[in-house]
Coordinates of C-alpha atoms in Angstrom, one line a residue:
M342 CA 12.4 2.3 -9.6
Q343 CA 15.7 0.8 -10.0
K344 CA 16.8 -0.4 -6.8
N345 CA 20.7 -0.7 -7.4
S346 CA 20.8 3.1 -8.4
M347 CA 19.4 4.3 -5.1
K348 CA 21.2 1.5 -3.0
A349 CA 24.7 2.4 -3.5
P350 CA 24.9 5.9 -2.3
I351 CA 22.9 5.1 0.7
D352 CA 25.0 2.1 1.2
T353 CA 28.1 4.4 1.2
F354 CA 26.7 6.5 3.7
F355 CA 25.8 3.8 6.1
L356 CA 28.5 1.6 5.8
E357 CA 31.1 4.2 6.3
G358 CA 29.1 5.2 9.5
R359 CA 28.1 8.8 8.2
T360 CA 24.5 8.8 8.8
R361 CA 24.5 12.1 10.2
N362 CA 26.1 13.7 7.1
L363 CA 23.1 12.2 5.1
L364 CA 20.6 14.2 6.9
G365 CA 22.7 17.2 7.5
P366 CA 21.1 19.1 4.8
F367 CA 17.5 18.5 6.0
G368 CA 15.3 20.4 8.3
P369 CA 11.8 20.7 9.8
S370 CA 10.3 21.9 6.5
D371 CA 11.5 18.9 4.6
V372 CA 10.1 15.5 3.7
L373 CA 12.0 12.5 2.8
G374 CA 10.5 9.7 1.3
L375 CA 12.4 6.4 1.0
L376 CA 10.9 4.0 -1.6
L377 CA 12.7 0.9 -0.9
D378 CA 11.7 -1.4 2.0
C379 CA 14.7 -2.2 4.3
G380 CA 13.3 -5.8 4.5
R381 CA 15.6 -6.6 1.4
W382 CA 18.5 -5.2 2.7
P383 CA 21.4 -6.5 4.8
I384 CA 20.7 -6.4 8.7
L385 CA 23.3 -3.8 9.0
L386 CA 21.8 -1.4 6.6
K387 CA 18.3 -2.0 8.2
W388 CA 19.8 -1.1 11.6
A389 CA 21.9 2.2 10.0
R390 CA 18.5 3.1 8.4
R391 CA 16.7 3.1 11.8
Q392 CA 19.6 5.0 13.5
S393 CA 19.2 7.8 10.9
W394 CA 15.5 8.0 11.0
V395 CA 15.5 8.3 14.5
R396 CA 18.4 11.1 14.5
G397 CA 16.2 12.6 11.6
H398 CA 12.9 12.8 13.4
I399 CA 14.2 13.8 16.8
T400 CA 17.3 16.3 15.9
K401 CA 16.0 17.6 12.4
G402 CA 12.1 17.5 12.5
V403 CA 12.3 15.7 9.2
T404 CA 9.0 13.8 8.4
F405 CA 9.8 10.4 7.0
V406 CA 7.5 8.6 4.3
A407 CA 8.4 4.8 3.5
A408 CA 6.9 2.2 1.3
V409 CA 5.4 -0.6 3.2
G410 CA 7.0 -3.2 0.9
N411 CA 5.8 -5.4 -2.1
D412 CA 5.5 -9.0 -0.3
G413 CA 1.7 -9.0 0.1
P414 CA -0.7 -10.4 0.1
V415 CA 1.0 -12.4 3.0
S416 CA 0.5 -11.2 6.4
Q417 CA 3.3 -9.9 8.7
T418 CA 5.5 -8.7 5.6
A419 CA 5.1 -5.0 6.4
A420 CA 8.7 -3.4 6.6
D421 CA 8.8 -0.4 8.7
A422 CA 7.6 -1.0 12.2
F423 CA 8.8 2.5 13.4
P424 CA 6.2 5.0 15.0
W425 CA 8.1 7.9 13.9
T426 CA 7.6 7.2 10.0
I427 CA 4.5 7.2 7.8
S428 CA 4.2 3.8 6.1
V429 CA 2.4 3.4 2.8
A430 CA 0.3 0.6 1.2
A431 CA -0.6 0.8 -2.4
T432 CA -4.2 0.4 -4.0
T433 CA -5.3 0.6 -7.5
I434 CA -6.4 3.4 -9.1
D435 CA -10.1 4.5 -10.0
R436 CA -9.7 3.7 -13.5
A437 CA -9.6 1.0 -16.2
F438 CA -7.9 0.5 -19.7
P439 CA -10.6 -1.6 -21.5
T440 CA -9.9 -3.1 -24.8
A441 CA -12.3 -4.7 -27.2
I442 CA -11.7 -8.1 -29.0
T443 CA -13.8 -8.1 -32.0
L444 CA -14.1 -11.6 -33.6
G445 CA -15.0 -12.9 -37.1
N446 CA -18.5 -13.6 -36.3
N447 CA -18.8 -9.9 -35.1
R448 CA -19.0 -10.8 -31.3
T449 CA -17.2 -8.4 -29.0
F450 CA -15.5 -9.0 -25.7
W451 CA -13.6 -6.9 -23.5
G452 CA -10.3 -7.2 -21.7
Q453 CA -7.6 -5.0 -20.6
A454 CA -4.3 -4.1 -21.9
L455 CA -1.6 -1.4 -21.8
S456 CA 0.5 -1.4 -25.1
F457 CA 2.8 1.1 -26.6
G458 CA 3.5 1.8 -30.4
K459 CA 1.0 2.3 -33.3
T460 CA -0.5 -0.7 -34.7
K461 CA -3.1 -1.2 -37.8
N462 CA -6.6 -1.8 -37.0
A463 CA -6.5 -5.1 -39.2
F464 CA -7.9 -8.6 -39.2
A465 CA -5.3 -11.5 -38.3
Q466 CA -5.6 -15.0 -38.0
L467 CA -6.3 -16.0 -34.4
I468 CA -4.9 -19.4 -33.2
S469 CA -4.3 -21.1 -29.8
S470 CA -0.7 -21.6 -28.6
Q471 CA -1.3 -25.4 -28.7
F472 CA -1.9 -25.6 -32.4
V473 CA 1.5 -23.6 -32.8
R474 CA 3.6 -25.6 -30.4
A475 CA 7.2 -26.1 -31.4
D476 CA 8.2 -29.7 -32.0
N477 CA 10.9 -30.0 -29.2
A478 CA 8.4 -27.9 -26.8
T479 CA 7.5 -29.3 -23.4
S480 CA 4.3 -27.6 -23.1
S481 CA 2.1 -25.3 -24.7
K482 CA 2.7 -22.4 -22.7
C483 CA 3.3 -18.9 -24.3
L484 CA 7.1 -19.0 -23.2
P485 CA 10.2 -18.5 -25.3
G486 CA 11.2 -21.5 -27.3
N487 CA 7.7 -23.2 -26.9
L488 CA 6.2 -21.8 -30.1
N489 CA 7.1 -22.8 -33.8
S490 CA 8.1 -19.5 -35.7
T491 CA 6.7 -20.6 -39.2
L492 CA 3.1 -21.5 -37.6
T493 CA 3.0 -18.5 -35.4
K494 CA 4.4 -15.5 -37.9
G495 CA 1.6 -13.2 -38.6
K496 CA -0.9 -14.5 -36.3
I497 CA -2.5 -13.5 -33.1
V498 CA -1.8 -16.3 -30.4
F499 CA -4.5 -17.3 -27.6
C500 CA -2.4 -18.4 -24.5
S501 CA -3.6 -19.2 -21.2
S502 CA -1.9 -19.1 -17.7
L503 CA -3.0 -20.7 -14.3
S504 CA -2.5 -18.8 -10.8
S505 CA 0.6 -21.1 -10.1
D506 CA 2.3 -19.7 -13.4
I507 CA 1.9 -16.2 -12.5
N508 CA 5.7 -15.7 -11.7
V509 CA 6.7 -17.4 -14.9
M510 CA 4.2 -16.3 -17.5
N511 CA 2.3 -13.0 -17.4
V512 CA 1.1 -10.9 -20.3
V513 CA 4.7 -9.5 -20.9
Y514 CA 6.3 -12.7 -21.1
A515 CA 3.4 -14.3 -23.3
S516 CA 3.8 -11.2 -25.6
E517 CA 7.6 -11.3 -25.8
A518 CA 7.5 -15.1 -26.7
V519 CA 4.7 -14.6 -29.4
R520 CA 6.6 -11.4 -30.8
I521 CA 9.9 -13.5 -30.9
A522 CA 8.2 -16.1 -32.9
G523 CA 7.0 -13.9 -35.4
G524 CA 3.2 -13.1 -34.0
V525 CA 1.6 -10.1 -34.1
G526 CA -0.6 -10.1 -30.9
V527 CA -1.8 -12.1 -27.9
I528 CA -4.7 -12.8 -25.9
L529 CA -3.9 -14.1 -22.6
A530 CA -6.2 -16.0 -20.2
Q531 CA -5.4 -15.6 -16.7
P532 CA -6.4 -15.1 -13.1
Y533 CA -7.5 -11.7 -12.0
S534 CA -4.3 -9.2 -11.9
D535 CA -4.5 -5.7 -10.5
V536 CA -1.4 -5.0 -12.4
K537 CA -1.4 -4.1 -16.2
S538 CA 2.0 -4.6 -17.9
E539 CA 3.0 -2.8 -21.0
C540 CA 3.5 -4.9 -24.2
R541 CA 5.6 -4.5 -27.2
I542 CA 2.9 -5.9 -29.4
P543 CA -0.7 -5.7 -28.9
C544 CA -2.0 -7.7 -26.0
V545 CA -4.9 -8.2 -24.0
E546 CA -5.8 -10.1 -20.6
V547 CA -9.1 -11.7 -20.2
D548 CA -10.9 -13.6 -17.5
Y549 CA -11.4 -17.5 -17.8
T550 CA -15.4 -16.9 -18.5
T551 CA -14.3 -14.7 -21.8
A552 CA -11.4 -17.1 -22.5
A553 CA -13.6 -19.9 -23.0
K554 CA -15.8 -17.9 -25.5
V555 CA -12.9 -17.1 -27.4
F556 CA -11.4 -20.5 -27.2
N557 CA -14.6 -22.1 -28.4
Y558 CA -14.5 -19.7 -31.4
I559 CA -11.2 -20.8 -32.2
V560 CA -11.8 -24.5 -32.4
T561 CA -15.2 -24.0 -34.3
A562 CA -14.9 -21.1 -36.8
S563 CA -13.8 -21.9 -40.2
H564 CA -12.3 -18.7 -40.8
I565 CA -10.8 -17.3 -37.9
I566 CA -10.0 -13.6 -37.9
F567 CA -9.4 -11.1 -35.0
S568 CA -9.8 -7.3 -34.8
R569 CA -7.7 -5.7 -32.1
K570 CA -7.8 -1.8 -31.6
I571 CA -4.5 -0.5 -29.7
L572 CA -3.9 3.2 -29.1
S573 CA -0.4 4.9 -28.7
L574 CA 0.4 6.5 -25.7
N575 CA -0.9 10.2 -26.2
K576 CA -4.5 8.7 -27.2
L577 CA -4.2 6.2 -24.2
I578 CA -4.8 9.5 -22.2
V579 CA -8.1 10.0 -23.9
L580 CA -9.0 6.4 -23.2
F581 CA -8.1 7.1 -19.4
K582 CA -10.2 10.0 -18.9
V583 CA -13.1 8.4 -20.6
W584 CA -13.2 5.0 -18.9
N585 CA -13.4 6.6 -15.2
F586 CA -16.0 4.1 -14.3
L587 CA -14.9 2.4 -11.2
S588 CA -16.5 3.1 -8.1
H589 CA -14.0 1.8 -5.6
Y590 CA -10.1 1.1 -4.9
N591 CA -8.6 -2.1 -4.1
V592 CA -5.7 -2.7 -2.0
A593 CA -2.9 -4.1 -4.5
T594 CA -2.2 -7.6 -4.4
F595 CA 1.6 -7.3 -3.9
S596 CA 1.1 -4.4 -1.3
S597 CA 2.7 -5.8 2.1
R598 CA 0.3 -6.5 5.2
G599 CA 0.4 -6.2 8.7
P600 CA 0.3 -7.1 11.8
N601 CA 3.8 -5.7 13.1
S602 CA 3.8 -5.9 16.9
L603 CA 2.7 -2.9 18.7
I604 CA 3.2 -0.6 15.7
P605 CA 0.1 -0.8 13.3
E606 CA 1.2 -1.0 9.8
P607 CA 0.8 0.3 7.6
D608 CA -0.4 3.8 8.3
V609 CA -2.3 4.9 5.1
A610 CA -2.8 3.9 1.6
A611 CA -2.3 5.5 -1.6
P612 CA -2.6 4.9 -5.4
G613 CA 0.2 2.6 -6.4
V614 CA -1.0 0.5 -9.4
D615 CA -0.7 1.6 -13.2
I616 CA 1.1 4.9 -12.1
L617 CA 2.3 7.0 -15.1
A618 CA 5.9 7.4 -14.1
A619 CA 8.8 9.4 -15.8
V620 CA 11.8 7.2 -16.6
P621 CA 15.3 8.0 -18.0
G622 CA 15.4 9.5 -21.5
G623 CA 12.3 11.6 -21.0
K624 CA 10.2 8.7 -21.4
Y625 CA 7.1 7.4 -19.5
E626 CA 6.0 4.4 -18.3
F627 CA 3.0 2.9 -16.4
M628 CA 4.5 1.6 -12.9
S629 CA 3.3 -0.5 -10.1
G630 CA 4.4 -0.8 -6.5
T631 CA 4.2 0.8 -3.0
S632 CA 7.3 2.9 -4.3
M633 CA 4.5 4.4 -6.3
A634 CA 2.1 5.1 -3.7
C635 CA 4.9 6.6 -1.4
P636 CA 5.6 9.7 -3.7
H637 CA 1.9 10.4 -3.6
V638 CA 2.0 10.8 0.2
S639 CA 5.1 12.5 0.4
G640 CA 3.5 15.1 -2.0
I641 CA 0.7 15.3 0.2
V642 CA 3.0 16.0 3.3
A643 CA 4.7 18.4 1.5
L644 CA 1.3 20.3 0.9
I645 CA 0.4 20.0 4.5
K646 CA 3.9 21.6 5.6
S647 CA 3.2 24.5 3.3
V648 CA 0.0 25.3 5.0
H649 CA 1.0 24.2 8.6
K650 CA 4.5 25.2 8.8
D651 CA 4.5 24.5 12.7
W652 CA 3.0 21.0 12.4
S653 CA 5.4 18.2 13.9
P654 CA 6.0 15.1 11.7
S655 CA 3.8 13.1 14.1
A656 CA 1.0 15.7 13.9
I657 CA 1.2 15.4 10.2
K658 CA 0.9 11.7 10.6
S659 CA -2.0 11.8 12.7
A660 CA -3.9 14.3 10.3
L661 CA -3.1 11.7 7.3
V662 CA -4.3 8.6 9.5
L663 CA -7.6 10.5 10.7
K664 CA -8.8 12.1 7.8
V665 CA -9.1 9.3 5.4
G666 CA -11.5 7.9 3.0
T667 CA -13.0 8.0 -0.5
D668 CA -16.9 8.8 -1.6
G669 CA -17.9 6.2 1.1
S670 CA -17.4 3.1 -1.1
Y671 CA -16.0 -0.1 0.5
I672 CA -12.2 -0.8 -0.4
Y673 CA -11.4 -4.3 -0.9
A674 CA -8.1 -6.2 -0.4
E675 CA -7.1 -8.3 -3.3
G676 CA -5.2 -11.8 -2.7
P677 CA -6.3 -15.4 -3.1
N678 CA -9.8 -14.4 -1.8
R679 CA -10.9 -10.8 -2.0
K680 CA -12.1 -9.3 1.1
L681 CA -13.2 -5.9 2.7
A682 CA -9.8 -4.2 3.7
D683 CA -8.8 -3.8 7.3
S684 CA -6.4 -1.9 9.2
F685 CA -3.3 -4.5 8.5
D686 CA -4.2 -3.7 4.7
I687 CA -4.8 0.0 4.5
G688 CA -4.0 1.6 7.9
G689 CA -6.5 4.4 8.5
G690 CA -7.5 4.0 4.9
L691 CA -7.0 5.7 1.6
V692 CA -5.0 9.3 1.9
N693 CA -7.6 12.3 1.6
P694 CA -5.3 15.5 1.2
E695 CA -8.2 18.1 1.5
K696 CA -9.5 16.6 4.7
A697 CA -5.9 16.3 6.2
L698 CA -5.4 19.9 6.0
D699 CA -8.3 20.5 8.4
P700 CA -8.5 17.5 10.8
G701 CA -9.9 19.0 14.0
L702 CA -8.2 17.1 16.4
I703 CA -4.5 15.5 16.1
Y704 CA -2.6 13.1 18.2
N705 CA 0.9 14.6 18.8
A706 CA 3.8 12.5 20.1
T707 CA 6.8 14.4 21.6
I708 CA 10.6 13.6 21.7
E709 CA 9.9 12.3 25.3
D710 CA 7.3 10.0 24.3
Y711 CA 9.5 8.4 21.9
Y712 CA 12.0 8.1 24.5
Q713 CA 9.7 6.4 27.0
F714 CA 8.5 4.1 24.3
L715 CA 11.8 2.9 23.5
F716 CA 12.4 2.3 27.1
S717 CA 9.3 0.4 27.4
I718 CA 10.0 -2.2 24.8
G719 CA 13.5 -2.9 26.4
F720 CA 16.1 -0.4 25.0
V721 CA 18.7 0.6 27.5
D722 CA 20.2 4.2 27.7
A723 CA 23.3 3.3 25.8
S724 CA 21.2 1.9 22.7
I725 CA 18.9 5.0 23.0
S726 CA 21.7 7.4 22.8
V727 CA 23.2 5.6 19.8
L728 CA 19.9 5.9 17.9
T729 CA 19.1 9.8 18.9
D730 CA 22.5 11.4 19.4
V731 CA 21.1 12.3 22.6
S732 CA 22.5 11.5 26.2
I733 CA 19.9 9.4 27.9
N734 CA 19.9 8.9 31.6
N735 CA 17.6 6.0 33.0
S736 CA 16.7 8.4 35.8
N737 CA 14.4 10.1 33.6
Q738 CA 12.5 7.1 32.9
K739 CA 8.8 7.2 34.0
S740 CA 6.2 4.3 34.3
F741 CA 5.1 4.2 30.9
S742 CA 3.2 1.4 28.8
A743 CA 4.1 1.0 25.0
L744 CA 0.4 1.0 24.4
D745 CA 0.1 4.5 25.7
L746 CA 2.4 5.8 22.9
N747 CA 0.3 8.6 21.5
L748 CA -0.3 7.2 18.1
P749 CA -3.7 8.1 16.0
S750 CA -4.4 4.3 16.5
I751 CA -4.9 2.0 19.3
T752 CA -3.6 -1.6 18.9
V753 CA -3.7 -4.1 21.7
P754 CA -2.1 -7.4 20.7
N755 CA -2.6 -9.5 23.7
L756 CA -5.6 -8.9 25.4
R757 CA -6.0 -11.6 28.0
N758 CA -9.9 -12.7 28.5
G759 CA -11.2 -11.7 31.7
E760 CA -8.6 -9.0 32.1
K761 CA -9.1 -5.0 31.3
V762 CA -6.5 -3.0 29.3
I763 CA -6.6 0.6 29.6
V764 CA -4.9 3.0 27.0
T765 CA -4.4 6.6 27.5
R766 CA -4.2 8.9 24.6
T767 CA -4.1 12.9 24.3
V768 CA -5.6 15.1 21.5
T769 CA -4.8 18.8 20.4
N770 CA -7.7 20.7 19.3
I771 CA -6.4 22.7 15.9
G772 CA -9.9 23.6 14.8
D773 CA -12.4 25.9 16.2
V774 CA -11.6 27.2 19.5
N775 CA -14.6 26.6 21.3
S776 CA -15.4 23.0 20.0
V777 CA -17.3 20.2 22.1
Y778 CA -16.3 16.6 20.7
K779 CA -18.3 13.5 21.2
G780 CA -16.8 10.1 21.0
V781 CA -18.4 6.9 19.5
I782 CA -17.0 3.5 19.5
E783 CA -17.5 0.9 17.0
A784 CA -16.3 -2.2 18.9
P785 CA -14.5 -5.2 17.4
P786 CA -16.8 -8.1 18.0
G787 CA -16.9 -9.7 21.2
I788 CA -14.9 -6.8 22.7
K789 CA -16.4 -4.3 25.0
I790 CA -14.8 -0.8 24.8
T791 CA -15.6 2.3 27.1
I792 CA -14.3 5.8 27.0
E793 CA -13.7 7.8 29.9
S794 CA -14.3 11.5 29.1
Q795 CA -16.8 10.6 26.5
T796 CA -17.2 14.3 25.8
L797 CA -14.0 16.5 25.3
R798 CA -14.8 20.3 25.5
F799 CA -12.2 22.7 24.4
N800 CA -11.9 26.6 24.6
S801 CA -9.4 29.5 24.5
T802 CA -7.4 28.0 27.5
I803 CA -8.0 24.1 27.1
K804 CA -6.4 23.2 24.0
R805 CA -5.2 19.6 24.8
L806 CA -7.1 16.9 26.7
S807 CA -6.5 13.2 27.5
F808 CA -8.9 10.4 27.8
K809 CA -8.7 6.8 28.6
V810 CA -10.2 3.8 26.6
S811 CA -10.9 0.5 28.6
L812 CA -10.9 -2.7 26.6
F813 CA -12.2 -6.1 27.9
S814 CA -13.4 -9.4 26.7
N815 CA -14.5 -12.4 28.4
Q816 CA -14.2 -14.7 25.5
K817 CA -12.3 -18.0 26.3
L818 CA -11.0 -18.6 22.8
H819 CA -7.9 -17.8 21.7
G820 CA -8.6 -15.6 18.7
Y821 CA -7.2 -13.7 15.8
Y822 CA -7.1 -9.8 15.3
K823 CA -10.4 -7.9 15.3
F824 CA -11.2 -4.5 14.2
G825 CA -12.8 -1.4 15.1
S826 CA -12.7 2.3 15.7
L827 CA -13.1 5.4 17.8
T828 CA -14.5 8.4 16.1
W829 CA -14.7 11.9 17.7
S830 CA -17.1 14.2 16.3
D831 CA -18.1 18.0 16.8
G832 CA -20.5 18.2 13.8
K833 CA -18.0 19.4 11.3
H834 CA -15.1 16.9 11.7
L835 CA -15.1 13.0 11.8
V836 CA -11.8 12.3 13.5
R837 CA -11.5 8.3 13.3
S838 CA -8.9 6.2 15.0
P839 CA -8.5 2.4 14.0
I840 CA -8.8 0.1 16.9
T841 CA -7.0 -3.4 16.5
V842 CA -7.4 -6.0 19.2
R843 CA -6.6 -9.7 19.7
V844 CA -7.7 -11.6 22.6
I845 CA -5.5 -14.5 23.9
A846 CA -6.0 -17.2 26.4
F847 CA -2.3 -18.0 26.7
K848 CA 1.1 -16.6 25.0
S849 CA 1.2 -18.4 21.5
F850 CA 4.2 -17.8 19.3
S851 CA 2.2 -19.2 16.2
D852 CA -0.2 -16.1 16.6
E853 CA 2.3 -13.4 17.0

């Protein structure tokens, strides 16, 4: 998505102080998905956006869905720490785009690629970029100006990229450099990349193991020929269906990560890599970003609203966070080192629209809950009135802990060793009238967790019940965040809340 095309009209609304008009046409039945993370905009715009979101949520009942940002895999880069929004991380899809490389010795290797346009299934000479380097080139990297046009013309060029080159030489840059120099294709050796970019000439990305075998062929073969089969876009759809072989999703490298203070970010994850998207001119492109994941969740929210018209935005958020999951496979987070994904990568997990329609229990947050939350983190009456357009009287303030905001997750960022923290939550039964739920704790390592009211019994008169979760640690070391969960089950529904805890020995800015 082009940022400037969206930024201008929103800037106009905000900078002219007309945030109310922006939300004027919206109502409780509406979903607003904002695909641009506010971390890249001016401070004034960030504040104005926060105002409009609170106003929209409190006065209009609009459900807000936001992209968490594309600044991953660095921690603490999640953009939207607002409890009234649904923030979305990006995952890969469960499909691949394999491309066969057949060498002149009839050996075939596999890489991945996205190319458009029709090409002939012909053999061409394969040569390394170091052998077609321009006289004035400072390196043999496949960058504009580095390749000798006379030596490159009509050939397929083998290029190599290091992890440090990723911002200056990916497969798109390499293929353009080869195309400009007259080449007809490119093979790029590079570190793993979860994003596949489209090329204007046949291109294929390979890992270093495959690259070593291809390069060895280049330097040893006397007649170097290469076969590259590329499909046009309409045929790529067939390939897309056939090669549905990956068993798990991965969190995209670029997807921003938590933690983010008391508000866990992101909330959920959705596919956001290699998404076939409509672009101006009636065309389609494969695009990647959390701005591609966000519309998936916006659509699911609209689906939920169509079935459950009386659900509040917080109820919808709760259903999405609590009812996630794939087929039981693990989800990994891509980055410098691949690891199992945790709450800072995917929040509750990968969205599951079918399960979200029937969550069993929900954690509903009211307008009063948000007021008390803002009070508890230091907002004064005037600030809250500006945010909400509602006159606030401090006499209405109650004794309220920010940890008790009725979110579908539990986060305790500062659990001092030897001390107990008690968190309160309230669930609403929207499943079978006469239901009995039992709670099961998966405690983070080194943390003792107990539930007061470990069994919840609902009937025709009791539809809402509260419970307390106690967290304790006797660890004497200053630690990092650890992850666990609380799951309620009635034998039919599994209602899972992520738990995130950090044990501290003292207040430390470096660990915030």
